[in-house]
mmCIF file of C-alpha atoms in Angstrom:
data_model
loop_
_atom_site.group_PDB
_atom_site.id
_atom_site.type_symbol
_atom_site.label_atom_id
_atom_site.label_comp_id
_atom_site.label_asym_id
_atom_site.label_seq_id
_atom_site.Cartn_x
_atom_site.Cartn_y
_atom_site.Cartn_z
ATOM 1 C CA MET Z 1 13.320 -39.499 38.845
ATOM 2 C CA ALA Z 2 13.240 -37.902 35.585
ATOM 3 C CA ARG Z 3 11.223 -40.030 32.960
ATOM 4 C CA ILE Z 4 13.566 -38.887 30.543
ATOM 5 C CA SER Z 5 17.632 -39.028 30.513
ATOM 6 C CA LEU Z 6 19.042 -35.910 31.633
ATOM 7 C CA SER Z 7 21.980 -36.646 29.542
ATOM 8 C CA PRO Z 8 21.399 -36.112 26.157
ATOM 9 C CA PRO Z 9 24.094 -36.227 23.477
ATOM 10 C CA ARG Z 10 26.997 -34.195 24.126
ATOM 11 C CA THR Z 11 26.573 -31.756 20.943
ATOM 12 C CA LEU Z 12 28.120 -28.542 20.612
ATOM 13 C CA LEU Z 13 24.830 -26.909 21.388
ATOM 14 C CA VAL Z 14 24.379 -29.100 24.578
ATOM 15 C CA ARG Z 15 27.794 -27.997 25.744
ATOM 16 C CA PHE Z 16 27.357 -24.364 25.070
ATOM 17 C CA MET Z 17 24.063 -24.773 26.982
ATOM 18 C CA GLU Z 18 25.507 -26.212 29.974
ATOM 19 C CA TRP Z 19 28.136 -23.584 30.197
ATOM 20 C CA TYR Z 20 25.682 -20.677 29.639
ATOM 21 C CA SER Z 21 23.177 -22.212 32.593
ATOM 22 C CA LYS Z 22 25.861 -22.665 35.021
ATOM 23 C CA ARG Z 23 27.077 -19.320 34.371
ATOM 24 C CA THR Z 24 23.913 -17.900 34.573
ATOM 25 C CA TYR Z 25 21.998 -20.186 37.234
ATOM 26 C CA GLY Z 26 24.666 -21.781 39.005
ATOM 27 C CA LYS Z 27 23.787 -24.987 37.742
ATOM 28 C CA VAL Z 28 22.247 -26.845 34.686
ATOM 29 C CA LEU Z 29 18.957 -26.581 34.634
ATOM 30 C CA ASP Z 30 17.073 -30.271 33.961
ATOM 31 C CA PRO Z 31 14.140 -28.988 32.049
ATOM 32 C CA GLY Z 32 16.605 -27.641 29.252
ATOM 33 C CA MET Z 33 18.783 -31.125 29.524
ATOM 34 C CA ALA Z 34 15.563 -33.037 29.137
ATOM 35 C CA LEU Z 35 14.060 -30.828 26.153
ATOM 36 C CA ALA Z 36 17.997 -31.230 24.586
ATOM 37 C CA HIS Z 37 16.445 -34.559 23.285
ATOM 38 C CA ASN Z 38 14.847 -32.941 20.736
ATOM 39 C CA ARG Z 39 16.442 -29.950 18.910
ATOM 40 C CA LYS Z 40 14.045 -28.379 17.454
ATOM 41 C CA VAL Z 41 12.043 -28.224 20.976
ATOM 42 C CA LEU Z 42 14.976 -26.962 22.563
ATOM 43 C CA LEU Z 43 15.293 -23.981 19.897
ATOM 44 C CA ALA Z 44 11.871 -23.272 19.826
ATOM 45 C CA ASP Z 45 11.700 -23.150 23.545
ATOM 46 C CA VAL Z 46 14.685 -20.915 23.981
ATOM 47 C CA GLY Z 47 13.628 -18.595 21.237
ATOM 48 C CA PHE Z 48 10.309 -18.060 22.786
ATOM 49 C CA GLU Z 49 11.290 -17.586 26.541
ATOM 50 C CA ARG Z 50 13.627 -14.919 25.678
ATOM 51 C CA LYS Z 51 10.417 -13.224 23.790
ATOM 52 C CA VAL Z 52 8.696 -13.788 27.149
ATOM 53 C CA ALA Z 53 11.226 -12.113 29.203
ATOM 54 C CA LYS Z 54 10.558 -8.805 27.529
ATOM 55 C CA PHE Z 55 7.193 -8.624 28.781
ATOM 56 C CA ASP Z 56 6.987 -5.517 30.926
ATOM 57 C CA ALA Z 57 3.280 -4.497 31.257
ATOM 58 C CA LEU Z 58 2.673 -6.391 34.369
ATOM 59 C CA ASP Z 59 4.053 -5.891 37.835
ATOM 60 C CA PRO Z 60 7.084 -8.159 38.084
ATOM 61 C CA HIS Z 61 5.666 -9.237 41.727
ATOM 62 C CA LEU Z 62 2.144 -9.896 40.659
ATOM 63 C CA LYS Z 63 3.603 -11.653 37.684
ATOM 64 C CA ASN Z 64 5.268 -13.727 40.140
ATOM 65 C CA LEU Z 65 2.583 -14.479 42.329
ATOM 66 C CA ALA Z 66 0.747 -15.904 39.479
ATOM 67 C CA VAL Z 67 3.197 -18.235 38.164
ATOM 68 C CA MET Z 68 3.971 -19.651 41.344
ATOM 69 C CA ALA Z 69 -0.182 -19.817 41.986
ATOM 70 C CA SER Z 70 -0.149 -21.781 38.545
ATOM 71 C CA SER Z 71 2.788 -24.185 39.564
ATOM 72 C CA ALA Z 72 1.548 -24.860 42.546
ATOM 73 C CA SER Z 73 -1.902 -25.886 41.288
ATOM 74 C CA ILE Z 74 -0.130 -28.262 38.778
ATOM 75 C CA GLY Z 75 1.615 -29.493 41.400
ATOM 76 C CA CYS Z 76 5.260 -29.220 39.558
ATOM 77 C CA SER Z 77 7.795 -29.038 42.440
ATOM 78 C CA TRP Z 78 10.947 -27.922 39.893
ATOM 79 C CA CYS Z 79 9.104 -24.833 38.939
ATOM 80 C CA MET Z 80 8.027 -24.201 42.447
ATOM 81 C CA ASP Z 81 11.357 -24.329 43.617
ATOM 82 C CA PHE Z 82 13.038 -22.455 40.578
ATOM 83 C CA GLY Z 83 10.246 -19.627 40.691
ATOM 84 C CA TYR Z 84 10.469 -18.999 44.385
ATOM 85 C CA TRP Z 85 14.524 -18.601 43.602
ATOM 86 C CA GLU Z 86 13.727 -16.503 40.350
ATOM 87 C CA SER Z 87 11.217 -14.308 42.606
ATOM 88 C CA ARG Z 88 13.497 -13.785 45.302
ATOM 89 C CA GLU Z 89 16.080 -12.609 43.006
ATOM 90 C CA ILE Z 90 14.143 -9.754 41.926
ATOM 91 C CA GLY Z 91 12.881 -8.786 45.614
ATOM 92 C CA THR Z 92 9.492 -10.642 45.846
ATOM 93 C CA ASP Z 93 8.660 -10.795 49.652
ATOM 94 C CA ALA Z 94 9.761 -14.572 50.962
ATOM 95 C CA ARG Z 95 6.631 -15.189 53.117
ATOM 96 C CA LYS Z 96 4.234 -14.598 49.791
ATOM 97 C CA LEU Z 97 5.870 -16.835 48.199
ATOM 98 C CA GLN Z 98 6.112 -19.246 50.774
ATOM 99 C CA ASP Z 99 2.022 -19.114 51.439
ATOM 100 C CA VAL Z 100 0.831 -19.215 47.481
ATOM 101 C CA PRO Z 101 -0.116 -22.862 48.350
ATOM 102 C CA VAL Z 102 -2.379 -21.493 50.943
ATOM 103 C CA TRP Z 103 -2.966 -18.047 49.967
ATOM 104 C CA ARG Z 104 -6.589 -18.236 51.022
ATOM 105 C CA ASP Z 105 -5.603 -18.671 54.444
ATOM 106 C CA SER Z 106 -2.636 -16.138 54.420
ATOM 107 C CA PRO Z 107 -3.119 -12.463 56.019
ATOM 108 C CA VAL Z 108 0.008 -11.323 53.916
ATOM 109 C CA TYR Z 109 -1.756 -10.747 50.397
ATOM 110 C CA THR Z 110 -3.296 -7.267 49.113
ATOM 111 C CA PRO Z 111 -6.566 -7.562 47.455
ATOM 112 C CA LEU Z 112 -5.121 -7.239 43.809
ATOM 113 C CA GLU Z 113 -2.730 -10.174 44.784
ATOM 114 C CA ARG Z 114 -5.752 -12.133 45.724
ATOM 115 C CA ASP Z 115 -7.604 -11.648 42.409
ATOM 116 C CA VAL Z 116 -4.239 -12.374 40.757
ATOM 117 C CA LEU Z 117 -3.684 -15.665 42.581
ATOM 118 C CA GLU Z 118 -7.314 -16.592 42.225
ATOM 119 C CA TYR Z 119 -7.452 -15.624 38.537
ATOM 120 C CA ALA Z 120 -4.431 -18.142 38.110
ATOM 121 C CA GLU Z 121 -5.730 -20.551 39.868
ATOM 122 C CA ALA Z 122 -8.739 -20.480 37.974
ATOM 123 C CA MET Z 123 -7.177 -20.434 34.728
ATOM 124 C CA THR Z 124 -5.283 -23.316 35.631
ATOM 125 C CA ALA Z 125 -8.214 -25.614 36.484
ATOM 126 C CA THR Z 126 -9.295 -28.131 33.917
ATOM 127 C CA PRO Z 127 -11.676 -26.868 32.331
ATOM 128 C CA PRO Z 128 -10.598 -23.168 33.075
ATOM 129 C CA ALA Z 129 -13.098 -21.548 35.861
ATOM 130 C CA VAL Z 130 -12.798 -17.881 35.394
ATOM 131 C CA ASP Z 131 -15.821 -15.821 35.998
ATOM 132 C CA ASP Z 132 -16.919 -12.682 34.335
ATOM 133 C CA VAL Z 133 -16.892 -10.964 37.711
ATOM 134 C CA LEU Z 134 -13.206 -11.615 38.664
ATOM 135 C CA ALA Z 135 -12.017 -10.861 34.982
ATOM 136 C CA ALA Z 136 -13.743 -7.534 34.983
ATOM 137 C CA THR Z 137 -12.326 -6.501 38.454
ATOM 138 C CA LEU Z 138 -8.573 -7.754 37.228
ATOM 139 C CA LEU Z 139 -9.172 -5.823 33.724
ATOM 140 C CA GLN Z 140 -10.202 -2.563 35.565
ATOM 141 C CA GLU Z 141 -7.420 -2.901 38.195
ATOM 142 C CA LEU Z 142 -4.640 -3.544 36.304
ATOM 143 C CA GLY Z 143 -5.348 -1.942 32.310
ATOM 144 C CA GLU Z 144 -5.766 -3.975 29.103
ATOM 145 C CA ALA Z 145 -2.276 -4.566 28.439
ATOM 146 C CA ALA Z 146 -1.345 -5.816 31.825
ATOM 147 C CA PHE Z 147 -4.443 -8.019 32.155
ATOM 148 C CA VAL Z 148 -3.585 -9.820 28.560
ATOM 149 C CA GLU Z 149 0.120 -10.043 30.186
ATOM 150 C CA LEU Z 150 -1.445 -11.633 33.326
ATOM 151 C CA THR Z 151 -3.202 -14.394 31.166
ATOM 152 C CA ALA Z 152 -0.551 -15.026 28.503
ATOM 153 C CA MET Z 153 1.867 -15.799 32.069
ATOM 154 C CA VAL Z 154 -0.385 -18.068 33.738
ATOM 155 C CA ALA Z 155 -0.862 -20.008 30.207
ATOM 156 C CA ILE Z 156 2.846 -20.092 29.877
ATOM 157 C CA GLU Z 157 3.309 -21.315 33.358
ATOM 158 C CA ASN Z 158 0.619 -24.150 32.789
ATOM 159 C CA LEU Z 159 3.294 -24.995 29.379
ATOM 160 C CA ARG Z 160 6.353 -24.976 31.681
ATOM 161 C CA SER Z 161 4.790 -26.670 34.594
ATOM 162 C CA ARG Z 162 3.016 -29.616 32.593
ATOM 163 C CA ILE Z 163 5.740 -30.446 30.816
ATOM 164 C CA ASN Z 164 8.241 -30.557 33.915
ATOM 165 C CA ALA Z 165 5.770 -32.775 35.994
ATOM 166 C CA ALA Z 166 4.801 -35.082 33.128
ATOM 167 C CA LEU Z 167 8.645 -35.601 32.857
ATOM 168 C CA ASP Z 168 8.800 -36.009 36.649
ATOM 169 C CA LEU Z 169 11.357 -32.956 37.248
ATOM 170 C CA THR Z 170 12.027 -32.207 40.589
ATOM 171 C CA SER Z 171 13.317 -29.780 42.604
ATOM 172 C CA GLN Z 172 17.109 -28.853 42.120
ATOM 173 C CA GLY Z 173 17.392 -26.887 45.293
ATOM 174 C CA PHE Z 174 17.319 -23.420 44.206
ATOM 175 C CA LYS Z 175 15.329 -22.326 47.130
ATOM 176 C CA ASP Z 176 17.996 -23.456 49.423
ATOM 177 C CA THR Z 177 20.273 -20.971 47.922
ATOM 178 C CA CYS Z 178 18.121 -17.992 48.442
ATOM 179 C CA ASP Z 179 19.895 -16.808 51.482
ATOM 180 C CA VAL Z 180 23.317 -17.277 49.899
ATOM 181 C CA PRO Z 181 24.616 -13.989 48.718
ATOM 182 C CA THR Z 182 24.944 -13.608 44.471
ATOM 183 C CA THR Z 183 25.012 -11.471 41.950
ATOM 184 C CA THR Z 184 21.466 -10.241 41.510
ATOM 185 C CA ARG Z 185 19.793 -11.193 38.268
ATOM 186 C CA THR Z 186 17.242 -9.081 36.274
ATOM 187 C CA ALA Z 187 13.581 -9.954 36.052
ATOM 188 C CA LYS Z 188 14.204 -10.303 32.594
ATOM 189 C CA THR Z 189 16.620 -12.842 32.302
ATOM 190 C CA PRO Z 190 15.119 -15.643 30.103
ATOM 191 C CA ARG Z 191 14.110 -18.754 31.989
ATOM 192 C CA MET Z 192 15.593 -21.594 29.388
ATOM 193 C CA ALA Z 193 19.548 -22.105 29.608
ATOM 194 C CA THR Z 194 20.523 -20.534 25.971
ATOM 195 C CA PRO Z 195 20.242 -17.289 24.309
ATOM 196 C CA ALA Z 196 18.914 -17.477 20.849
ATOM 197 C CA PRO Z 197 21.549 -16.041 18.806
ATOM 198 C CA ALA Z 198 24.557 -17.988 20.309
ATOM 199 C CA ALA Z 199 22.276 -20.959 20.286
ATOM 200 C CA GLN Z 200 21.815 -20.626 16.517
ATOM 201 C CA ALA Z 201 25.737 -20.227 16.271
ATOM 202 C CA ALA Z 202 26.520 -22.952 18.199
ATOM 203 C CA GLU Z 203 23.794 -25.297 16.511
ATOM 204 C CA THR Z 204 25.062 -24.003 13.205
ATOM 205 C CA ALA Z 205 28.662 -25.177 14.319
ATOM 206 C CA SER Z 206 27.428 -28.388 15.354
ATOM 207 C CA HIS Z 207 25.942 -29.432 12.091
ATOM 208 C CA ARG Z 208 29.190 -28.113 10.143
ATOM 209 C CA ALA Z 209 31.150 -30.331 12.340
ATOM 210 C CA SER Z 210 29.178 -33.259 11.685
ATOM 211 C CA ASP Z 211 28.719 -33.043 7.944
ATOM 212 C CA PRO Z 212 32.038 -33.477 6.226
ATOM 213 C CA GLN Z 213 31.105 -31.718 2.995
ATOM 214 C CA ARG Z 214 30.319 -28.404 4.926
ATOM 215 C CA ALA Z 215 33.271 -28.824 7.295
ATOM 216 C CA ALA Z 216 35.514 -29.214 4.049
#
């Protein structure tokens, strides 16, 4: 059970977030509802995820594997569930996603994918356990821009997974819907539930509605 209520005060911003989340993902994302208890944190997260969604230097399938490896290492069931669905939406191989927790024993990965998975695990360890040989190999294989993006994505997934795990947010059943035909999302749809410009507009309206002098 989540360690914080997933029913925040139903402000205009929260109602809009619920509508957008259902429209985009088919259900309201629990992390958004948890963060909605703090408007500034929620809006900062929304804006950040919109920028992250524009990253395009790293192959999206390698990115998905790195993100899943990080969330698996942390033990975030919500992130594993949503990450599986998100990755399948852009065509990442299902077997490769399923085998992430046991990737060392699985025959389905290429040498580059194994390096990416090892790097994600090493970065996620406390303290980080990245070695010079692995970093140099990935830098040569991916190039500087993609290597930086890989590093950033693992760090970002650590942020997501550690927040969700600390709040005890668990699977919402996204993986179970992967075999049901749906409208395919692009890889660049942000994770969080509200697009920043619309969220800001909803937030402004919410402030005005709660302030008699502004509403007058």
